[in-house]
């Protein structure tokens, strides 16, 4: 009997000890589970010192930046080997040239995930905070897409801001989801939603005979003609000509605007226009057009918004493809 009591006493003490250990272990686990964003380090001078760790939570782009004072216009293009469409995005005027160069030279600092990598290009995601700091992104969350008759055929919503890097050039873009309503082999004019959008009747067409007459009357002898289009407005013929003269003398590049074959404005020895597409916007007597432009003998190619003031027959180029409504 005495032996039995000793065994029972020993078992009771062991169970209490086990429960105490289990309780201590449970409390330690609970305590550790509540410690977030910290680690514990030990060294000779300070033990159990806490070092904070910044938690980075990456969410989908949800930033909506609106600006009722301007409209963004662009040429919507299809990304090769993918389903997405895109338009170029410009830097803010407050982003210095040095910062812009750093953005391109060290784009890894400004991007996060790789969205898609192919043989031709790599697409890097730009988070909202970076885009809002350096890029002109107001009103890009939703764009209207127009057909050749300036009718709205689709509305696209923003997918990502991205850094698009390929073998020829790199650029910052806003990407939009694919649409079955669009022909992937075509370019489309697109614009941010605004009450000022309305169809205009300005549409250029080619005319080889009119081109020869224009060259003859102005004694132009270009070696290369990059584009020539004309349109009828009221009783006048408005036309433009992009050409280059490459002889023994210094090369000359020119873009001329004509009214009834008489030059009214020009851009000489700078960028040339190869394509001009009407935009459903008419502001203060100006017809607005999206253009494809380039600088001869360079890899510089881009799209730009151009206005033609039909009162003065002068050209106007808009910075960052934005029209101010103020």
Short mmCIF file of C-alpha atoms in Angstrom, two decimals:
data_model
loop_
_atom_site.label_atom_id
_atom_site.label_comp_id
_atom_site.label_asym_id
_atom_site.label_seq_id
_atom_site.Cartn_x
_atom_site.Cartn_y
_atom_site.Cartn_z
CA UNK A 1 0.00 0.00 0.00
CA UNK A 2 2.80 2.38 0.84
CA UNK A 3 4.46 1.53 -2.43
CA UNK A 4 1.23 2.27 -4.33
CA UNK A 5 0.88 5.71 -2.68
CA UNK A 6 4.44 6.61 -3.65
CA UNK A 7 3.78 5.70 -7.30
CA UNK A 8 0.55 7.72 -7.37
CA UNK A 9 2.30 10.72 -5.85
CA UNK A 10 5.08 10.51 -8.45
CA UNK A 11 2.58 10.32 -11.35
CA UNK A 12 0.65 13.33 -10.02
CA UNK A 13 3.77 15.48 -9.80
CA UNK A 14 4.82 14.40 -13.32
CA UNK A 15 1.42 15.32 -14.79
CA UNK A 16 1.46 18.71 -13.12
CA UNK A 17 4.95 19.32 -14.45
CA UNK A 18 3.90 18.27 -17.98
CA UNK A 19 0.86 20.60 -17.86
CA UNK A 20 3.04 23.44 -16.69
CA UNK A 21 5.47 22.86 -19.57
CA UNK A 22 2.58 22.64 -22.07
CA UNK A 23 1.15 25.89 -20.73
CA UNK A 24 4.51 27.60 -20.94
CA UNK A 25 5.04 26.37 -24.52
CA UNK A 26 1.52 27.49 -25.54
CA UNK A 27 2.06 30.94 -24.07
CA UNK A 28 5.37 31.23 -25.93
CA UNK A 29 3.74 30.26 -29.22
CA UNK A 30 0.92 32.76 -28.72
CA UNK A 31 3.42 35.46 -27.83
CA UNK A 32 5.55 34.77 -30.89
CA UNK A 33 2.49 34.74 -33.17
CA UNK A 34 1.59 38.26 -32.04
CA UNK A 35 5.02 39.67 -32.86
CA UNK A 36 4.86 40.99 -36.44
CA UNK A 37 7.39 43.06 -38.24
CA UNK A 38 10.15 42.43 -35.72
CA UNK A 39 13.09 40.10 -35.27
CA UNK A 40 15.20 39.40 -32.21
CA UNK A 41 18.98 39.62 -32.36
CA UNK A 42 21.57 38.83 -29.74
CA UNK A 43 25.09 40.19 -29.41
CA UNK A 44 27.67 40.79 -26.73
CA UNK A 45 26.43 44.27 -25.83
CA UNK A 46 22.65 44.00 -26.14
CA UNK A 47 20.53 40.91 -25.98
CA UNK A 48 16.92 40.52 -27.09
CA UNK A 49 17.08 43.83 -28.98
CA UNK A 50 14.24 44.32 -31.50
CA UNK A 51 14.87 45.50 -35.08
CA UNK A 52 11.87 46.75 -37.03
CA UNK A 53 11.17 45.37 -40.50
CA UNK A 54 9.03 47.32 -42.93
CA UNK A 55 6.21 45.22 -44.35
CA UNK A 56 5.67 45.83 -48.07
CA UNK A 57 2.18 45.00 -49.32
CA UNK A 58 1.86 45.07 -53.11
CA UNK A 59 -1.67 45.58 -54.38
CA UNK A 60 -3.13 45.90 -57.84
CA UNK A 61 -3.12 49.35 -59.39
CA UNK A 62 -6.23 51.11 -58.14
CA UNK A 63 -5.10 54.70 -58.28
CA UNK A 64 -7.59 57.06 -59.90
CA UNK A 65 -6.16 60.46 -60.76
CA UNK A 66 -8.65 62.86 -62.33
CA UNK A 67 -8.09 66.23 -63.89
CA UNK A 68 -11.00 68.18 -65.34
CA UNK A 69 -8.71 70.73 -66.96
CA UNK A 70 -7.19 68.54 -69.68
CA UNK A 71 -7.87 65.76 -72.16
CA UNK A 72 -5.29 63.12 -73.04
CA UNK A 73 -5.30 61.88 -76.64
CA UNK A 74 -3.23 59.04 -78.02
CA UNK A 75 -2.85 56.32 -80.61
CA UNK A 76 -3.89 52.99 -79.15
CA UNK A 77 -1.66 50.15 -80.29
CA UNK A 78 -1.55 46.39 -79.83
CA UNK A 79 1.36 44.77 -78.01
CA UNK A 80 2.96 42.04 -80.10
CA UNK A 81 2.77 38.51 -78.72
CA UNK A 82 0.16 39.56 -76.21
CA UNK A 83 -3.48 40.52 -75.84
CA UNK A 84 -3.07 43.97 -74.31
CA UNK A 85 -3.24 47.40 -75.91
CA UNK A 86 -1.24 50.43 -74.84
CA UNK A 87 -0.62 54.15 -75.18
CA UNK A 88 2.64 55.96 -74.33
CA UNK A 89 2.79 57.86 -71.03
CA UNK A 90 4.80 61.06 -70.58
CA UNK A 91 6.72 62.28 -67.58
CA UNK A 92 5.37 65.15 -65.53
CA UNK A 93 6.75 68.58 -66.23
CA UNK A 94 8.09 68.53 -62.66
CA UNK A 95 10.19 65.44 -63.41
CA UNK A 96 13.60 66.77 -64.33
CA UNK A 97 15.59 65.58 -67.31
CA UNK A 98 18.11 64.01 -64.94
CA UNK A 99 15.37 62.00 -63.24
CA UNK A 100 13.94 60.94 -66.59
CA UNK A 101 17.34 59.70 -67.71
CA UNK A 102 17.80 57.86 -64.42
CA UNK A 103 14.35 56.29 -64.86
CA UNK A 104 15.42 54.84 -68.21
CA UNK A 105 18.99 53.95 -67.24
CA UNK A 106 18.06 52.37 -63.92
CA UNK A 107 14.47 51.34 -64.48
CA UNK A 108 14.84 48.41 -62.06
CA UNK A 109 14.67 50.95 -59.21
CA UNK A 110 11.29 52.18 -60.38
CA UNK A 111 9.62 48.87 -61.32
CA UNK A 112 8.44 45.80 -59.45
CA UNK A 113 7.19 42.58 -61.07
CA UNK A 114 8.00 41.27 -64.52
CA UNK A 115 4.63 41.05 -66.26
CA UNK A 116 5.79 39.32 -69.41
CA UNK A 117 9.14 38.43 -70.93
CA UNK A 118 9.58 37.39 -74.55
CA UNK A 119 12.42 37.25 -77.05
CA UNK A 120 11.52 40.72 -78.30
CA UNK A 121 10.71 42.61 -75.11
CA UNK A 122 10.16 42.60 -71.36
CA UNK A 123 7.28 44.30 -69.57
CA UNK A 124 7.88 45.58 -66.02
CA UNK A 125 5.11 46.78 -63.73
CA UNK A 126 5.23 50.31 -62.32
CA UNK A 127 3.39 50.67 -59.04
CA UNK A 128 0.86 53.46 -58.46
CA UNK A 129 3.06 55.37 -56.03
CA UNK A 130 5.89 55.61 -58.56
CA UNK A 131 3.57 56.43 -61.46
CA UNK A 132 1.85 59.20 -59.52
CA UNK A 133 5.19 60.69 -58.50
CA UNK A 134 6.90 60.86 -61.89
CA UNK A 135 4.33 60.32 -64.66
CA UNK A 136 1.44 62.28 -66.14
CA UNK A 137 -1.32 59.75 -65.49
CA UNK A 138 -4.41 61.87 -64.86
CA UNK A 139 -7.56 60.59 -66.56
CA UNK A 140 -5.90 57.45 -67.93
CA UNK A 141 -8.08 54.98 -66.01
CA UNK A 142 -10.67 54.96 -68.78
CA UNK A 143 -10.27 55.77 -72.48
CA UNK A 144 -12.70 55.94 -75.38
CA UNK A 145 -11.63 54.25 -78.61
CA UNK A 146 -12.71 55.69 -81.98
CA UNK A 147 -12.95 54.16 -85.43
CA UNK A 148 -12.06 55.82 -88.74
CA UNK A 149 -15.39 57.67 -88.69
CA UNK A 150 -14.64 59.07 -85.22
CA UNK A 151 -17.39 56.99 -83.66
CA UNK A 152 -16.88 55.44 -80.23
CA UNK A 153 -16.52 51.68 -80.65
CA UNK A 154 -15.26 50.68 -77.23
CA UNK A 155 -14.32 51.83 -73.73
CA UNK A 156 -11.15 50.39 -72.21
CA UNK A 157 -10.07 50.43 -68.59
CA UNK A 158 -6.55 50.66 -67.28
CA UNK A 159 -4.68 47.46 -66.54
CA UNK A 160 -1.17 48.59 -65.58
CA UNK A 161 1.44 51.29 -65.81
CA UNK A 162 4.50 49.60 -67.27
CA UNK A 163 8.07 50.02 -68.39
CA UNK A 164 8.30 48.44 -71.83
CA UNK A 165 11.85 47.45 -72.75
CA UNK A 166 12.72 46.03 -76.14
CA UNK A 167 15.71 45.79 -78.46
CA UNK A 168 15.09 49.09 -80.26
CA UNK A 169 13.75 51.43 -77.61
CA UNK A 170 12.18 51.54 -74.18
CA UNK A 171 9.20 53.56 -73.08
CA UNK A 172 6.68 54.05 -70.31
CA UNK A 173 3.18 52.94 -71.21
CA UNK A 174 -0.34 52.51 -69.87
CA UNK A 175 -1.79 49.13 -70.79
CA UNK A 176 -5.42 48.19 -71.32
CA UNK A 177 -7.21 44.87 -71.53
CA UNK A 178 -7.88 43.27 -74.89
CA UNK A 179 -11.14 43.81 -76.74
CA UNK A 180 -12.88 41.68 -79.36
CA UNK A 181 -14.31 44.86 -80.88
CA UNK A 182 -10.88 46.02 -82.04
CA UNK A 183 -8.80 44.84 -84.98
CA UNK A 184 -5.37 44.00 -83.58
CA UNK A 185 -3.71 45.04 -86.86
CA UNK A 186 -5.01 48.62 -86.68
CA UNK A 187 -4.13 51.77 -84.81
CA UNK A 188 -6.98 53.60 -83.10
CA UNK A 189 -7.31 57.10 -81.79
CA UNK A 190 -8.30 57.13 -78.13
CA UNK A 191 -9.07 59.91 -75.68
CA UNK A 192 -9.98 60.29 -72.05
CA UNK A 193 -13.67 60.72 -71.31
CA UNK A 194 -14.80 64.34 -71.56
CA UNK A 195 -17.84 66.38 -72.58
CA UNK A 196 -15.76 68.24 -75.19
CA UNK A 197 -15.42 65.14 -77.36
CA UNK A 198 -17.47 65.50 -80.54
CA UNK A 199 -17.03 64.32 -84.09
CA UNK A 200 -15.38 66.75 -86.53
CA UNK A 201 -15.43 66.74 -90.31
CA UNK A 202 -11.70 67.16 -90.91
CA UNK A 203 -10.30 64.22 -92.81
CA UNK A 204 -7.22 64.21 -95.02
CA UNK A 205 -6.82 62.12 -98.16
CA UNK A 206 -4.07 61.49 -100.73
CA UNK A 207 -3.98 63.17 -104.13
CA UNK A 208 -0.90 62.58 -106.33
CA UNK A 209 -1.92 65.16 -108.95
CA UNK A 210 -2.42 67.86 -106.32
CA UNK A 211 0.98 66.94 -104.87
CA UNK A 212 2.74 67.50 -108.21
CA UNK A 213 1.01 70.84 -108.63
CA UNK A 214 2.04 71.92 -105.12
CA UNK A 215 5.67 70.98 -105.70
CA UNK A 216 5.75 72.79 -109.03
CA UNK A 217 4.15 76.01 -107.79
CA UNK A 218 6.53 76.21 -104.82
CA UNK A 219 9.61 75.06 -106.76
CA UNK A 220 10.20 72.24 -104.31
CA UNK A 221 12.48 69.46 -105.53
CA UNK A 222 12.56 66.93 -102.69
CA UNK A 223 14.52 63.70 -102.98
CA UNK A 224 12.18 61.97 -100.54
CA UNK A 225 8.51 62.56 -99.79
CA UNK A 226 7.36 61.06 -96.53
CA UNK A 227 3.73 62.15 -96.55
CA UNK A 228 1.29 64.38 -98.39
CA UNK A 229 -2.42 64.78 -97.65
CA UNK A 230 -5.11 67.31 -98.41
CA UNK A 231 -8.62 68.18 -97.26
CA UNK A 232 -11.38 70.58 -98.28
CA UNK A 233 -12.57 73.08 -95.70
CA UNK A 234 -15.29 75.44 -96.82
CA UNK A 235 -13.99 76.56 -100.23
CA UNK A 236 -10.30 76.14 -99.42
CA UNK A 237 -7.92 73.22 -99.82
CA UNK A 238 -5.74 72.60 -96.79
CA UNK A 239 -2.76 70.29 -97.32
CA UNK A 240 0.55 69.34 -95.78
CA UNK A 241 3.81 67.95 -97.08
CA UNK A 242 6.67 66.16 -95.29
CA UNK A 243 9.83 65.85 -97.36
CA UNK A 244 13.61 65.69 -97.33
CA UNK A 245 16.20 67.13 -99.70
CA UNK A 246 19.47 65.21 -99.65
CA UNK A 247 22.06 66.47 -102.09
CA UNK A 248 25.59 67.79 -101.93
CA UNK A 249 24.43 70.57 -99.66
CA UNK A 250 23.37 70.17 -96.04
CA UNK A 251 20.38 67.86 -95.71
CA UNK A 252 17.09 69.69 -95.37
CA UNK A 253 13.95 68.29 -93.77
CA UNK A 254 10.66 70.08 -93.91
CA UNK A 255 7.02 69.86 -92.90
CA UNK A 256 4.83 72.45 -94.62
CA UNK A 257 1.20 73.41 -94.13
CA UNK A 258 -0.55 74.89 -97.20
CA UNK A 259 -3.74 76.74 -97.96
CA UNK A 260 -4.59 76.51 -101.65
CA UNK A 261 -0.97 75.49 -102.37
CA UNK A 262 0.42 78.55 -100.55
CA UNK A 263 2.63 77.75 -97.51
CA UNK A 264 1.19 79.15 -94.28
CA UNK A 265 3.38 77.48 -91.66
CA UNK A 266 6.27 75.02 -91.46
CA UNK A 267 8.64 73.06 -89.27
CA UNK A 268 12.09 73.00 -90.85
CA UNK A 269 15.04 70.73 -90.04
CA UNK A 270 13.25 69.12 -87.10
CA UNK A 271 10.73 66.36 -86.75
CA UNK A 272 8.72 65.16 -89.74
CA UNK A 273 5.13 63.98 -89.85
CA UNK A 274 4.33 60.77 -91.70
CA UNK A 275 0.71 60.20 -90.71
CA UNK A 276 -2.15 62.44 -89.62
CA UNK A 277 -5.43 61.18 -88.15
CA UNK A 278 -8.37 63.40 -87.14
CA UNK A 279 -9.38 63.48 -83.48
CA UNK A 280 -13.00 64.08 -82.42
CA UNK A 281 -12.11 67.34 -80.72
CA UNK A 282 -12.52 70.90 -81.97
CA UNK A 283 -11.41 73.65 -79.63
CA UNK A 284 -11.30 77.38 -80.31
CA UNK A 285 -11.37 76.96 -84.08
CA UNK A 286 -8.61 74.33 -84.10
CA UNK A 287 -8.82 70.94 -85.69
CA UNK A 288 -6.90 68.36 -83.65
CA UNK A 289 -4.97 65.46 -85.15
CA UNK A 290 -2.85 62.58 -83.94
CA UNK A 291 0.37 62.31 -85.91
CA UNK A 292 3.22 59.85 -86.30
CA UNK A 293 6.53 61.71 -86.26
CA UNK A 294 10.22 60.95 -86.57
CA UNK A 295 13.64 62.56 -86.89
CA UNK A 296 15.50 61.45 -90.05
CA UNK A 297 18.68 59.41 -89.61
CA UNK A 298 17.78 58.56 -86.02
CA UNK A 299 15.74 55.93 -84.17
CA UNK A 300 13.50 58.64 -82.69
CA UNK A 301 9.87 57.77 -83.56
CA UNK A 302 6.81 58.86 -81.60
CA UNK A 303 3.20 60.02 -81.79
CA UNK A 304 2.16 63.59 -81.08
CA UNK A 305 -0.99 65.66 -80.90
CA UNK A 306 -1.04 68.55 -83.38
CA UNK A 307 -3.54 71.33 -83.83
CA UNK A 308 -4.28 73.32 -86.98
CA UNK A 309 -5.75 76.75 -86.36
CA UNK A 310 -7.97 77.27 -89.38
CA UNK A 311 -8.35 80.98 -88.63
CA UNK A 312 -4.63 81.70 -88.88
CA UNK A 313 -3.56 78.50 -90.68
CA UNK A 314 -0.86 77.93 -88.08
CA UNK A 315 0.39 74.73 -86.48
CA UNK A 316 0.44 73.97 -82.79
CA UNK A 317 2.09 71.00 -81.10
CA UNK A 318 0.74 69.91 -77.72
CA UNK A 319 3.07 68.76 -74.97
CA UNK A 320 2.47 65.30 -73.52
CA UNK A 321 -0.49 64.85 -75.94
CA UNK A 322 -2.78 66.83 -73.66
CA UNK A 323 -5.25 69.55 -74.52
CA UNK A 324 -5.95 72.13 -71.83
CA UNK A 325 -9.60 73.06 -71.33
CA UNK A 326 -8.81 76.14 -69.25
#
